[in-house]
Each structure stands twice: as C-alpha cells, then as structure tokens.
mmCIF file with all atom_site columns, C-alpha atoms and ligand atoms in Angstrom:
data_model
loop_
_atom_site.group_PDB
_atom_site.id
_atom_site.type_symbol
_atom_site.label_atom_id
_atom_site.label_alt_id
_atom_site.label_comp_id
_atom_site.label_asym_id
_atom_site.label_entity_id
_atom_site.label_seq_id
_atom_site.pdbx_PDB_ins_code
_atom_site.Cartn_x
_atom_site.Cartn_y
_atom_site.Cartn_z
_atom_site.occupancy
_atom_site.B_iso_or_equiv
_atom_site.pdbx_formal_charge
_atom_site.auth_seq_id
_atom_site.auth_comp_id
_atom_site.auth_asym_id
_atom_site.auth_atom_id
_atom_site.pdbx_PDB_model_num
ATOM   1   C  CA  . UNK R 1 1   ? -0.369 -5.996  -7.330  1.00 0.00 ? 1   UNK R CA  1
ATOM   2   C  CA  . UNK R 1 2   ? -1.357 -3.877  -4.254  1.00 0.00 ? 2   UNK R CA  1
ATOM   3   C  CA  . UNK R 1 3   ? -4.765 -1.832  -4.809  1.00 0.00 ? 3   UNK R CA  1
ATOM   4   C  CA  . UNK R 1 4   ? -3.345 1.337   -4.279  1.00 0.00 ? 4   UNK R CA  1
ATOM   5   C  CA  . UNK R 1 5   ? -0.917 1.047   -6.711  1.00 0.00 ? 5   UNK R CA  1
ATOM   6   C  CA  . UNK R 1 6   ? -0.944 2.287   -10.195 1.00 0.00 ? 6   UNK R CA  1
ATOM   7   C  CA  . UNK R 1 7   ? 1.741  -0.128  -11.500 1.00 0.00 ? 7   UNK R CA  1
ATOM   8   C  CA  . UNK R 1 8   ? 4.927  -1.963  -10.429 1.00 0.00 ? 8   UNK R CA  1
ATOM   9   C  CA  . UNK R 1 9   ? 8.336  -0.558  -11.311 1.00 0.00 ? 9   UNK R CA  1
ATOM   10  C  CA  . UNK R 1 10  ? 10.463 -3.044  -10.398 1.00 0.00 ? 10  UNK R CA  1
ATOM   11  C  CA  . UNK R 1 11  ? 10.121 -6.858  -9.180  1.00 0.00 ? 11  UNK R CA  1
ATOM   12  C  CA  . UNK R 1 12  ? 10.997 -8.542  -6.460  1.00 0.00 ? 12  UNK R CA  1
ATOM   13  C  CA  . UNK R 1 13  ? 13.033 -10.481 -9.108  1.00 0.00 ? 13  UNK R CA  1
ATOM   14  C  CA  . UNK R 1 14  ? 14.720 -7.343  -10.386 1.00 0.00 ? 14  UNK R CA  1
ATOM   15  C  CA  . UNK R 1 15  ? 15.154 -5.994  -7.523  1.00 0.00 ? 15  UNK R CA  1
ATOM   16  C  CA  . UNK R 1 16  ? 17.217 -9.233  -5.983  1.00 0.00 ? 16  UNK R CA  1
ATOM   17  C  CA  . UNK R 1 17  ? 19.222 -9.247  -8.912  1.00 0.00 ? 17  UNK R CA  1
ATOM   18  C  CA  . UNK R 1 18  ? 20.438 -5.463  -8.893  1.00 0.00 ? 18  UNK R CA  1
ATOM   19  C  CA  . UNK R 1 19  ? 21.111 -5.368  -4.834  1.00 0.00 ? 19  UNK R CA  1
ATOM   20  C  CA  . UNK R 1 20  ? 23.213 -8.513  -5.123  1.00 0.00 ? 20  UNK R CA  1
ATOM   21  C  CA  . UNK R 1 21  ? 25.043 -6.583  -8.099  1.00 0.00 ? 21  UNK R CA  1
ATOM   22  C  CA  . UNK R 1 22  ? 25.552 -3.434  -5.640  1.00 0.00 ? 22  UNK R CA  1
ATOM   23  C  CA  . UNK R 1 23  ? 26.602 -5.839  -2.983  1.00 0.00 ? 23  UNK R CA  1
ATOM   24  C  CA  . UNK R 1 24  ? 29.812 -7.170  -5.299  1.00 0.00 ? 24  UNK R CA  1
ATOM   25  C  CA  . UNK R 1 25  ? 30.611 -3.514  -6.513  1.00 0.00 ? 25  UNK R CA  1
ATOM   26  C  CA  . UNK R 1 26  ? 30.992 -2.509  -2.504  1.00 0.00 ? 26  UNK R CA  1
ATOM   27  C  CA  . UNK R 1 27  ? 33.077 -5.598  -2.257  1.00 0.00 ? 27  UNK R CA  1
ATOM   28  C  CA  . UNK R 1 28  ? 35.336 -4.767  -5.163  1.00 0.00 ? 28  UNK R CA  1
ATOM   29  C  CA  . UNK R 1 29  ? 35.790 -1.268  -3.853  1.00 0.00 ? 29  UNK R CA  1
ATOM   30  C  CA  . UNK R 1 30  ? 36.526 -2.035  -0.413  1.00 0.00 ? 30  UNK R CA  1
ATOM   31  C  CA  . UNK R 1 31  ? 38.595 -4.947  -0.980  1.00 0.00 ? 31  UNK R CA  1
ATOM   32  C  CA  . UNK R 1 32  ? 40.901 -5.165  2.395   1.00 0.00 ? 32  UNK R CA  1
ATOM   33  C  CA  . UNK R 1 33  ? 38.728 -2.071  4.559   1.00 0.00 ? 33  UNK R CA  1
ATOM   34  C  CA  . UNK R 1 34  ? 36.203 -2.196  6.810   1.00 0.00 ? 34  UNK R CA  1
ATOM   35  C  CA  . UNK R 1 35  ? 32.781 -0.824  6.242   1.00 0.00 ? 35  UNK R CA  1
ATOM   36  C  CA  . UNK R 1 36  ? 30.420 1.437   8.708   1.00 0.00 ? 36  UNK R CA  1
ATOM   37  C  CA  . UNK R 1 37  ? 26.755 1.166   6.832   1.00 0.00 ? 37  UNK R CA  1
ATOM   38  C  CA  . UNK R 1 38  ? 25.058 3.964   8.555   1.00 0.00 ? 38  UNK R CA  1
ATOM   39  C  CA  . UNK R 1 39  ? 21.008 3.200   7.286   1.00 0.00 ? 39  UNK R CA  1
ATOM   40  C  CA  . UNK R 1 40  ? 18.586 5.965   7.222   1.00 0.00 ? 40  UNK R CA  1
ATOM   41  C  CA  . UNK R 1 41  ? 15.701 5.051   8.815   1.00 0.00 ? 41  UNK R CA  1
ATOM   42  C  CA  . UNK R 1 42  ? 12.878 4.079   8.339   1.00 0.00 ? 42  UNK R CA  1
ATOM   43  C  CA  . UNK R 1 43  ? 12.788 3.585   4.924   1.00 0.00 ? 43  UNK R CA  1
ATOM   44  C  CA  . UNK R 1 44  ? 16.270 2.133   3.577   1.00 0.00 ? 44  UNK R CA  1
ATOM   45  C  CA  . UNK R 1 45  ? 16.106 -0.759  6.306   1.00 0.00 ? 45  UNK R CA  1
ATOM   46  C  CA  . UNK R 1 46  ? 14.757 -3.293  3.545   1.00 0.00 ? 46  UNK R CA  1
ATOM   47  C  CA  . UNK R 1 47  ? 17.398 -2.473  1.318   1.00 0.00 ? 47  UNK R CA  1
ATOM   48  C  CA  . UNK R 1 48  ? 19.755 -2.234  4.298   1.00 0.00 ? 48  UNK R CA  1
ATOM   49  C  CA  . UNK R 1 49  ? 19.090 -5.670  5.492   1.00 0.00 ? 49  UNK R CA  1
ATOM   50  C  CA  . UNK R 1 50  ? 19.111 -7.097  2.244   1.00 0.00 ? 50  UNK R CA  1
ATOM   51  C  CA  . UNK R 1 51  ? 22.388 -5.077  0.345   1.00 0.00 ? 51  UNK R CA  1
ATOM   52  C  CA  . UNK R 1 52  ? 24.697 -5.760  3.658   1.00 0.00 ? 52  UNK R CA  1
ATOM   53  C  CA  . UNK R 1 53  ? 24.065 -9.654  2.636   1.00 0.00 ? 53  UNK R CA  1
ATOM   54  C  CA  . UNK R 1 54  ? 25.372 -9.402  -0.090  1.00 0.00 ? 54  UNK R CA  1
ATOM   55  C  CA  . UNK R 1 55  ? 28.462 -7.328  0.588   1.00 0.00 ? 55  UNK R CA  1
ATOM   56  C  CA  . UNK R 1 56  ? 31.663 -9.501  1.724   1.00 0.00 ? 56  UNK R CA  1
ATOM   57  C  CA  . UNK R 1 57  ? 33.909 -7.496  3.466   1.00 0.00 ? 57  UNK R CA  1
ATOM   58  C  CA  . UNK R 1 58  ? 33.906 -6.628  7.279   1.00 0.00 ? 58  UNK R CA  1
ATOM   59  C  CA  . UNK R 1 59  ? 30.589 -4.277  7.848   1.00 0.00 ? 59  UNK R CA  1
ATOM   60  C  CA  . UNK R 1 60  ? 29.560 -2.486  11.416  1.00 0.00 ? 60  UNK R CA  1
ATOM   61  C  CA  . UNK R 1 61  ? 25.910 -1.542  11.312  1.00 0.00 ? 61  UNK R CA  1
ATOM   62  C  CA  . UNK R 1 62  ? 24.511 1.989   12.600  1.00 0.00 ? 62  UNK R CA  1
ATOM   63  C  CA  . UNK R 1 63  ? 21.324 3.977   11.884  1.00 0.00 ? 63  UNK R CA  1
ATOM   64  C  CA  . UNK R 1 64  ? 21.032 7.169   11.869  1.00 0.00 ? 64  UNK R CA  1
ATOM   65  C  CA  . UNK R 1 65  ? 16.954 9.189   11.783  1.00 0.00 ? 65  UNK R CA  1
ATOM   66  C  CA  . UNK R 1 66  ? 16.692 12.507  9.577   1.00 0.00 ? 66  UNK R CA  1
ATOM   67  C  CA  . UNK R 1 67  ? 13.852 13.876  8.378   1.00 0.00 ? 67  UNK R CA  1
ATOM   68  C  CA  . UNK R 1 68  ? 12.974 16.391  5.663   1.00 0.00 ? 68  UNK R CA  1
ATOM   69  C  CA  . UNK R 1 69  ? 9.059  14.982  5.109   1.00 0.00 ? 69  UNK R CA  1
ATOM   70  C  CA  . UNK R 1 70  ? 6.038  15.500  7.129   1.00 0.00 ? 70  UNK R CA  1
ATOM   71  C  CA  . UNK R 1 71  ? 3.686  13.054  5.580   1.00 0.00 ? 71  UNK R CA  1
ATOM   72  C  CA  . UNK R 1 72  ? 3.131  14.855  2.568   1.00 0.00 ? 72  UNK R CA  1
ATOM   73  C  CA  . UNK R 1 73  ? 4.739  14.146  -0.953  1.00 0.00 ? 73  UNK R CA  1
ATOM   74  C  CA  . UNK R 1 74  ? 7.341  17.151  -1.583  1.00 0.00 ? 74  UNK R CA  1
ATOM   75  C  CA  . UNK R 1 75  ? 9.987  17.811  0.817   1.00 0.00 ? 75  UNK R CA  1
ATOM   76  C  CA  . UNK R 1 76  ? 10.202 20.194  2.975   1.00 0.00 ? 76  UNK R CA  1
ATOM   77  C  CA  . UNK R 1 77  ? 13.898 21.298  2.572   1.00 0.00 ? 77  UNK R CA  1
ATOM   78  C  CA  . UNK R 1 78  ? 14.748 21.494  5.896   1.00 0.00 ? 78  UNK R CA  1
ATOM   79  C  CA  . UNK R 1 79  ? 16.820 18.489  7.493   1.00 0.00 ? 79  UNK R CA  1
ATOM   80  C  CA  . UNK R 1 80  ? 16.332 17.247  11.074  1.00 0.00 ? 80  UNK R CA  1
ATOM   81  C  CA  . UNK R 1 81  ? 18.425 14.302  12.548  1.00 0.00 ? 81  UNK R CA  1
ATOM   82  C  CA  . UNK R 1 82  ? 16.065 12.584  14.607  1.00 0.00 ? 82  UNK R CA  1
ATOM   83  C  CA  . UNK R 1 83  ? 17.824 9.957   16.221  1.00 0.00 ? 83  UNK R CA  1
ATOM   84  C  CA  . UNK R 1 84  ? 22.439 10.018  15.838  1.00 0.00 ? 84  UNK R CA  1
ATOM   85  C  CA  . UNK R 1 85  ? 24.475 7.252   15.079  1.00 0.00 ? 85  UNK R CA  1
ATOM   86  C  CA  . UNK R 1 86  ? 26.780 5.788   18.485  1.00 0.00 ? 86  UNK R CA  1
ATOM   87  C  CA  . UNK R 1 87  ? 29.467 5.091   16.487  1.00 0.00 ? 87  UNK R CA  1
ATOM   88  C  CA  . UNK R 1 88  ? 32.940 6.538   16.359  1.00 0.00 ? 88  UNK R CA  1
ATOM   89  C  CA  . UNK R 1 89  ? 33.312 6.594   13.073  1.00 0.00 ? 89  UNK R CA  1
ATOM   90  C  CA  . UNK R 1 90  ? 36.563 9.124   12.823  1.00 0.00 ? 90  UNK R CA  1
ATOM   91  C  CA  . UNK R 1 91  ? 39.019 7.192   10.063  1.00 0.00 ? 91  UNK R CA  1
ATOM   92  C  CA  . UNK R 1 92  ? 36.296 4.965   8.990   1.00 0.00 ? 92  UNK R CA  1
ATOM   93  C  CA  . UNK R 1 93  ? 34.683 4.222   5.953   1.00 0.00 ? 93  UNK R CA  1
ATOM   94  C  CA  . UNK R 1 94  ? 31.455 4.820   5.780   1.00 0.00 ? 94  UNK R CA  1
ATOM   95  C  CA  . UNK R 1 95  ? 28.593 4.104   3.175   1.00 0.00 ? 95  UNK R CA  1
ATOM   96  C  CA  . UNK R 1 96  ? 25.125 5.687   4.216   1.00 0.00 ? 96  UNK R CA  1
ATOM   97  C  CA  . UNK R 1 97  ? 22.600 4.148   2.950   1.00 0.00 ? 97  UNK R CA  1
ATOM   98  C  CA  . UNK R 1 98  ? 19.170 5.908   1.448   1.00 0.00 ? 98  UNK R CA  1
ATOM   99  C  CA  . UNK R 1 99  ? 16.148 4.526   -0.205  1.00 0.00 ? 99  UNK R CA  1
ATOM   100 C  CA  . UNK R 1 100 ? 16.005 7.004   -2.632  1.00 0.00 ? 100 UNK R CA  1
ATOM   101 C  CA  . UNK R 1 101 ? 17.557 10.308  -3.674  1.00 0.00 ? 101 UNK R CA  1
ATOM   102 C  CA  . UNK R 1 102 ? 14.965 12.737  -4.438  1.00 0.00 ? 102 UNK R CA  1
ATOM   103 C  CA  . UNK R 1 103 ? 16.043 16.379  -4.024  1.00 0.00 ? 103 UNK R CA  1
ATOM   104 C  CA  . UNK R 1 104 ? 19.038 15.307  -2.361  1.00 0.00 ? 104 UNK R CA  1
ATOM   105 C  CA  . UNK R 1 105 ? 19.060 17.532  0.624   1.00 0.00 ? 105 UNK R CA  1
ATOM   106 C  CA  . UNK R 1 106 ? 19.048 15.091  3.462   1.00 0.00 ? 106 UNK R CA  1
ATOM   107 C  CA  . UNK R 1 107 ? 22.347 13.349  1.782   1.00 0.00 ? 107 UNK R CA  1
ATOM   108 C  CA  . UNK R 1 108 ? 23.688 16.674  1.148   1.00 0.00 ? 108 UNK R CA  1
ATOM   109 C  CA  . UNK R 1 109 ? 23.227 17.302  4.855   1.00 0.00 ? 109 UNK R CA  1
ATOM   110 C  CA  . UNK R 1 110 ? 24.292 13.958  6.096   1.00 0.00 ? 110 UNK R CA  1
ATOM   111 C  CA  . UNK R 1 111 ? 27.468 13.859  4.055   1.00 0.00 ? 111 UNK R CA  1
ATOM   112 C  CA  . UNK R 1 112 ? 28.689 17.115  5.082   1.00 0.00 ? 112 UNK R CA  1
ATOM   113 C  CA  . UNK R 1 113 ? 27.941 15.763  8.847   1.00 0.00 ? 113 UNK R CA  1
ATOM   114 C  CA  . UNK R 1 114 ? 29.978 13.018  8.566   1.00 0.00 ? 114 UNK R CA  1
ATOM   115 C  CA  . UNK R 1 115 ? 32.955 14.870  6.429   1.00 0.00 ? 115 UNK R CA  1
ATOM   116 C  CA  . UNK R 1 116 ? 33.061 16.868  9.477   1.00 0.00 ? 116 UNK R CA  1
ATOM   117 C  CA  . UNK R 1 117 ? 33.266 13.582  12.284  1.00 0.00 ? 117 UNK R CA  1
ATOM   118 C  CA  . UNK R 1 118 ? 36.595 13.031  9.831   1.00 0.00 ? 118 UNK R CA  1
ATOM   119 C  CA  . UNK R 1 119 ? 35.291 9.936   8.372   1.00 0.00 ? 119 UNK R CA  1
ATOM   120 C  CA  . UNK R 1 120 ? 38.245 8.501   6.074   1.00 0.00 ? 120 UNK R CA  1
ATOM   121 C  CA  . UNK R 1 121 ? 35.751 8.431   3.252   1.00 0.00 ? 121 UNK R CA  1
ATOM   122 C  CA  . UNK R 1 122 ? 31.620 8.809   2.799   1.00 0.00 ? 122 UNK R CA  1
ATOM   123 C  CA  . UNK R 1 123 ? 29.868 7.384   0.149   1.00 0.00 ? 123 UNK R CA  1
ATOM   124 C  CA  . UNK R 1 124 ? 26.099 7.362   -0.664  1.00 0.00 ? 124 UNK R CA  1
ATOM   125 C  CA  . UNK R 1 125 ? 24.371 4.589   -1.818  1.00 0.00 ? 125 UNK R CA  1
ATOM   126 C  CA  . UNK R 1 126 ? 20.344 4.516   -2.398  1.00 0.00 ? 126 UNK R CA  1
ATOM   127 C  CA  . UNK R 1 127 ? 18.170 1.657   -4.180  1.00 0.00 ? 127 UNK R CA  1
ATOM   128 C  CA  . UNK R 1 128 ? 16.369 4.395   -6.020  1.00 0.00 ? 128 UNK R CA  1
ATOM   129 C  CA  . UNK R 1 129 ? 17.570 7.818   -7.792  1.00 0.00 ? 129 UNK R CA  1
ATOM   130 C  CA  . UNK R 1 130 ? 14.730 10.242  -8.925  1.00 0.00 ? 130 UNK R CA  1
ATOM   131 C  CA  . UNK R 1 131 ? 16.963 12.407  -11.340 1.00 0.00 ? 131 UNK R CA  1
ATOM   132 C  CA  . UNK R 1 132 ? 14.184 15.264  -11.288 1.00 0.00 ? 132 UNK R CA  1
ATOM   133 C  CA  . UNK R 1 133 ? 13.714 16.145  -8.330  1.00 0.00 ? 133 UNK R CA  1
ATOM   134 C  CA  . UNK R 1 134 ? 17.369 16.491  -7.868  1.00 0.00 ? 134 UNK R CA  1
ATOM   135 C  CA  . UNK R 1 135 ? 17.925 20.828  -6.020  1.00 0.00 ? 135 UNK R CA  1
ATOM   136 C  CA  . UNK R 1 136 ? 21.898 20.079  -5.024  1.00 0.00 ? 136 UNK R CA  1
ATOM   137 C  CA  . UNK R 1 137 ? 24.797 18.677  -6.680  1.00 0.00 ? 137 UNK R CA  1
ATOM   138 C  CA  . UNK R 1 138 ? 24.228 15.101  -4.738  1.00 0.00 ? 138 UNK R CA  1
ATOM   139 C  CA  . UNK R 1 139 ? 25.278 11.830  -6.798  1.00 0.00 ? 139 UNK R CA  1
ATOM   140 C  CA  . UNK R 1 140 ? 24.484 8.686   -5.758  1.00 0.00 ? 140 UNK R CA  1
ATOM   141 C  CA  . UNK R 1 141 ? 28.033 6.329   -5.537  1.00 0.00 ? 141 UNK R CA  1
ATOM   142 C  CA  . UNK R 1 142 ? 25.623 3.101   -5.722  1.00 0.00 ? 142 UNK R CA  1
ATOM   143 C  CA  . UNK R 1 143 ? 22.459 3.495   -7.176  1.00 0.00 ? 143 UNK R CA  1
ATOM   144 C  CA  . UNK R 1 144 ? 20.128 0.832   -7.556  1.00 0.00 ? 144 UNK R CA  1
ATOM   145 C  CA  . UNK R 1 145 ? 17.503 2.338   -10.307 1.00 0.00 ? 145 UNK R CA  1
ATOM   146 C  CA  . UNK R 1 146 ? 16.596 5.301   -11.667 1.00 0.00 ? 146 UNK R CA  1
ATOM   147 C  CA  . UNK R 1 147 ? 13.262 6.229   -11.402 1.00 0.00 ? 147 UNK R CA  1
ATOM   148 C  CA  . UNK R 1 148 ? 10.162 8.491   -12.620 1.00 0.00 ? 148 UNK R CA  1
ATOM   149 C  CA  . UNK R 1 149 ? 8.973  11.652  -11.149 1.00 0.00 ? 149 UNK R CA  1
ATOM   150 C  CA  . UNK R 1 150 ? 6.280  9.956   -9.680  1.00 0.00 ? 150 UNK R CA  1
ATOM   151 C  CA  . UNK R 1 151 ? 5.464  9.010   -5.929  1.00 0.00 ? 151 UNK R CA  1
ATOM   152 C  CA  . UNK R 1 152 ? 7.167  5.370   -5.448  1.00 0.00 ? 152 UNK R CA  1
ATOM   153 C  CA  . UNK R 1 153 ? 6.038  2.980   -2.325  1.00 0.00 ? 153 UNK R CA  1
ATOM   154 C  CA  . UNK R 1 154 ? 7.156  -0.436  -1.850  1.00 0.00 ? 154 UNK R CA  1
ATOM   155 C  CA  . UNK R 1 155 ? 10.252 -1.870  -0.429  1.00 0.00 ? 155 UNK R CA  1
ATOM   156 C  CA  . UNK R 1 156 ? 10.882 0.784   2.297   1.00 0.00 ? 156 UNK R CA  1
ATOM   157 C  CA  . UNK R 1 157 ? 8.891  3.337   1.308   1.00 0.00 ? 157 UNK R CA  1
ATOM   158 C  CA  . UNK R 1 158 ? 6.173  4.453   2.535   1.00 0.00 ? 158 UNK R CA  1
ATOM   159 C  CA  . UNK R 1 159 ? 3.031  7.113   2.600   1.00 0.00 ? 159 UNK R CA  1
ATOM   160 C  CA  . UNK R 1 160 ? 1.407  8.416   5.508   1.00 0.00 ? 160 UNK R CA  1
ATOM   161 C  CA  . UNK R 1 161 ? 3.613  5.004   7.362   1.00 0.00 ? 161 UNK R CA  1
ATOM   162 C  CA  . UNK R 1 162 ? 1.505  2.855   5.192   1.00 0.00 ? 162 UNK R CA  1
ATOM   163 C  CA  . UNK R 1 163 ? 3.256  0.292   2.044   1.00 0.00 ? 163 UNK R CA  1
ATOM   164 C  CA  . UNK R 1 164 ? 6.665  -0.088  3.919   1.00 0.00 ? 164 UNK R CA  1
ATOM   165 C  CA  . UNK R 1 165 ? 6.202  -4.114  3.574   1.00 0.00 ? 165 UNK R CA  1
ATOM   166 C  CA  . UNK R 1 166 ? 5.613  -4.417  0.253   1.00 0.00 ? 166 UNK R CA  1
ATOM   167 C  CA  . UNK R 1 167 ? 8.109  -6.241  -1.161  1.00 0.00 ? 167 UNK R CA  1
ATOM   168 C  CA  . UNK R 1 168 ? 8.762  -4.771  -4.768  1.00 0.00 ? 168 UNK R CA  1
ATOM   169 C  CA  . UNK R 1 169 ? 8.426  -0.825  -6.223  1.00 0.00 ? 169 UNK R CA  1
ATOM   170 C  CA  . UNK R 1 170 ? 5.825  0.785   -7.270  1.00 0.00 ? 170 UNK R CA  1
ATOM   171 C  CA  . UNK R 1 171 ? 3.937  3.779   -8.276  1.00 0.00 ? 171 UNK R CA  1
ATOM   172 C  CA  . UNK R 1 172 ? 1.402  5.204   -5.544  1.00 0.00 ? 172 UNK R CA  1
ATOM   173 C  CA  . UNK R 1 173 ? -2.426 6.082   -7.525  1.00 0.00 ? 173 UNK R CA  1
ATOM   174 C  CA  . UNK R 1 174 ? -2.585 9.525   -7.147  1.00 0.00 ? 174 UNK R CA  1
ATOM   175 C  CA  . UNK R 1 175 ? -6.176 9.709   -6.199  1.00 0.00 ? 175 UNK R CA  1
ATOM   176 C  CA  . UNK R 1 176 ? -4.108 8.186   -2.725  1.00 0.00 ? 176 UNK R CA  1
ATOM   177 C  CA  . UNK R 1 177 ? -2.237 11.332  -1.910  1.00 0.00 ? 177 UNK R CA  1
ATOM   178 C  CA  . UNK R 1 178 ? -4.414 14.014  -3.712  1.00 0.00 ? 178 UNK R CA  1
HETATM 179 P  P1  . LIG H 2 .   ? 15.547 14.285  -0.521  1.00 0.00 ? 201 LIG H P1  1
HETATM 180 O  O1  . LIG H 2 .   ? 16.154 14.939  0.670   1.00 0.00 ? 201 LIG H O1  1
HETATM 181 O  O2  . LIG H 2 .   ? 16.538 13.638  -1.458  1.00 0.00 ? 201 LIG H O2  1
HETATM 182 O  O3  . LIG H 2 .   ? 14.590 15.189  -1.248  1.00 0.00 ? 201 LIG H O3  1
HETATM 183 O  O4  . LIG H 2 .   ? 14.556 13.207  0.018   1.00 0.00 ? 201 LIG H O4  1
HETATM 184 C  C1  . LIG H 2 .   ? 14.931 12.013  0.469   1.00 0.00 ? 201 LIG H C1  1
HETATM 185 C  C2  . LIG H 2 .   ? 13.814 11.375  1.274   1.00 0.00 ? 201 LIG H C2  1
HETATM 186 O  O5  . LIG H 2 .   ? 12.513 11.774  0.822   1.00 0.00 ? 201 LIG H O5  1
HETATM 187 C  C3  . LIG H 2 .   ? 13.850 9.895   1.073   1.00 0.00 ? 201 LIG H C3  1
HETATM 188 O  O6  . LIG H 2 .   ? 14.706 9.275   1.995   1.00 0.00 ? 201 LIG H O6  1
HETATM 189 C  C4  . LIG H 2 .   ? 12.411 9.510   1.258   1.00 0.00 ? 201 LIG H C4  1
HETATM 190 O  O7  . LIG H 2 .   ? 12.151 9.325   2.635   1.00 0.00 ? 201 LIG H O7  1
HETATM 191 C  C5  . LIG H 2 .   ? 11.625 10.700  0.769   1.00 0.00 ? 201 LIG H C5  1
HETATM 192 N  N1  . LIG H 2 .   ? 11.159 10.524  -0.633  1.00 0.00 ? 201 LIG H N1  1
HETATM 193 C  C6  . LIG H 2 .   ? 11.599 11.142  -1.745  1.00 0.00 ? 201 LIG H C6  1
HETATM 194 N  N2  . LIG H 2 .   ? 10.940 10.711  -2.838  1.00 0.00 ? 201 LIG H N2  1
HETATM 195 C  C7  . LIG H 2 .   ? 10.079 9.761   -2.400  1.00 0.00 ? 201 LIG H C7  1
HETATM 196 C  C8  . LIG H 2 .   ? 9.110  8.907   -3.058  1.00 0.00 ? 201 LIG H C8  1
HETATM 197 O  O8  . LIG H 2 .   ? 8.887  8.906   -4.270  1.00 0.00 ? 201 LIG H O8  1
HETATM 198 N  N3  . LIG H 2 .   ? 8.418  8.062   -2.254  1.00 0.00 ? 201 LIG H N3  1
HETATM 199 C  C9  . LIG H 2 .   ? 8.609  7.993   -0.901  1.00 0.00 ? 201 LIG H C9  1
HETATM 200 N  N4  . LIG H 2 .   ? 7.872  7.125   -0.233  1.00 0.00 ? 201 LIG H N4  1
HETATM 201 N  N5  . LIG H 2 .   ? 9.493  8.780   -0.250  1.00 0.00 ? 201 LIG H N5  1
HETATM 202 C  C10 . LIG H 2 .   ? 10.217 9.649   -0.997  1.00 0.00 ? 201 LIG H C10 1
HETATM 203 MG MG1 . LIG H 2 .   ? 14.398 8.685   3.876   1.00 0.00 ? 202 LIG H MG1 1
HETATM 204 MG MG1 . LIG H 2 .   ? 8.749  8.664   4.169   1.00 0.00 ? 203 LIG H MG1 1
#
C-alpha cells in the first residue's frame, strides 16, 4: 500500500471485476445504439479507458473539463467547464462519465448542459458514489461502488495532482490534507 494512504478500499482485483460488470450492463442497455462517452477529465480517464473496453456496442470518445475544486477537499459549488466537448452530439446517446459523485453539482450541471444540446438521452455513470455528500437530487445510472465520507485517491483521483496512478482506491491519511 501507498504511504500516504490510510487503507485500501477496493483492489485492483475488485475493481476489474465491477468495471467489466458496468461494461455488460451498458451493452445490455444500448443493445442496437451508438454511444458518445463524454469523460470528465482528469480524473475519470482510468476508468474511462478501462469501462469503454469492456462495453460492446459502437462508442465515440469526447472529454469534456469542469471544475468545481481548487485543490482543497470540499467543493466549491460553483461549476466551470474548462475545456467543451467537439462533438455534435444532438440525437445522440450519451453516457458522461465521472469518477465519483460527491455533492453532485458538476453532474447536475453537466446533465442539464447536455439536455439542452438535445442529446436523445444522458446518462451518468461514475466508478465511485459518496452517498453523503450528496446537495442535489443527482443519481448515478452506473455506479461502480459506494463509498465512505472520507477523502478517496487512487485510480483517477487525485490530491493536490498527486495519486492519479495508483492503480486501486483508497483512503487519503488525513494528516495529508489537514
Ligand atoms: P461533486 O460536484 O459531485 O461534489 O464533485 C465531483 C468532483 O469532486 C469529482 O469529479 C472529483 O473530482 C471531486 N471529488 C469529490 N469527492 C472526492 C474524493 O473523495 N476524492 C477526490 N480525489 N476527488 C473528489
Ligand atoms: Mg472530477
Ligand atoms: Mg481533483
């Protein structure tokens, strides 16, 4: 285990297991469509890369940059897109995809942005779902795991830019961040 981390959540193991279960739920729902994964970045780009394997219908990739952290640990509650997605995606499917859903603003936000671009359909799917934090009516379509109130690094994630490459979940040691 990484030094700054109080303990591991979830595996590398468990985590392979549950995106490749995510992976044939999108493919069962979306039998016969075509997919538009729009990826938040930074942090859902390991889950990204590794969920889109594992889904088997047509998928077009875009990214999409929003914002509602500095590089502290609550949010802020203000959303900024950073960088836009150059797809058209009017009548399309699309499935954004989050690392986790904390308070849920920036899906709240990103949703209603793409409702408005007359998507066909949006759905929101995140490795990780932090129940507690939750300050809108946001639900996850595809959730990976549900996790603790607790500041999670690992697989995406990151603090301060740092623990993106680790390659299972975990809890940061407060002592980090405090
Ligand atoms: P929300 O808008 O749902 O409050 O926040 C979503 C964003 O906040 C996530 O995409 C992520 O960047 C960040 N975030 C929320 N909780 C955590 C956490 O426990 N660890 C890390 N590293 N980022 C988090
Ligand atoms: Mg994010
Ligand atoms: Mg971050």
């Amino acid at each position: 285990m990484h030094k700054d981390l109080e303990k591991v959540v979830f595996t590398e193991e468990q985590i392979k297991k549950r995106v490749k279960e995510l992976g044939e739920e999108i493919t069962r729902d979306y039998d016969g469509k075509e997919i538009v994964a729009v990826g938040i970045l930074k942090g859902a780009i390991v889950f990204f890369a590794d969920l889109i394997r594992e889904i088997k219908v047509p998928v077009k990739f875009d990214f999409m940059a929003a914002s509602s952290y500095g590089s502290s640990t609550k949010t802020s509650g203000t959303v900024r897109i950073l960088k836009d997605i150059d797809t058209d995606i009017e009548n399309k499917h699309v499935i954004i995809i989050e690392d986790i859903i904390d308070s849920g603003l920036t899906l709240k936000y990103l949703k209603e942005n793409f409702e408005h671009r007359k998507a066909a359909s949006v759905k929101l799917c995140a490795m990780l779902n932090k129940p507690e934090g939750r300050r809108t009516d946001i639900k996850g379509d595809y959730v990976g795991f549900d996790v603790p109130d607790e500041f999670i690094v690992g697989y995406g994630l990151d603090y301060a830019s740092v623990y993106r490459n680790i390659p299972y979940i975990g809890i940061l040691k407060k002592e980090i961040y405090s």
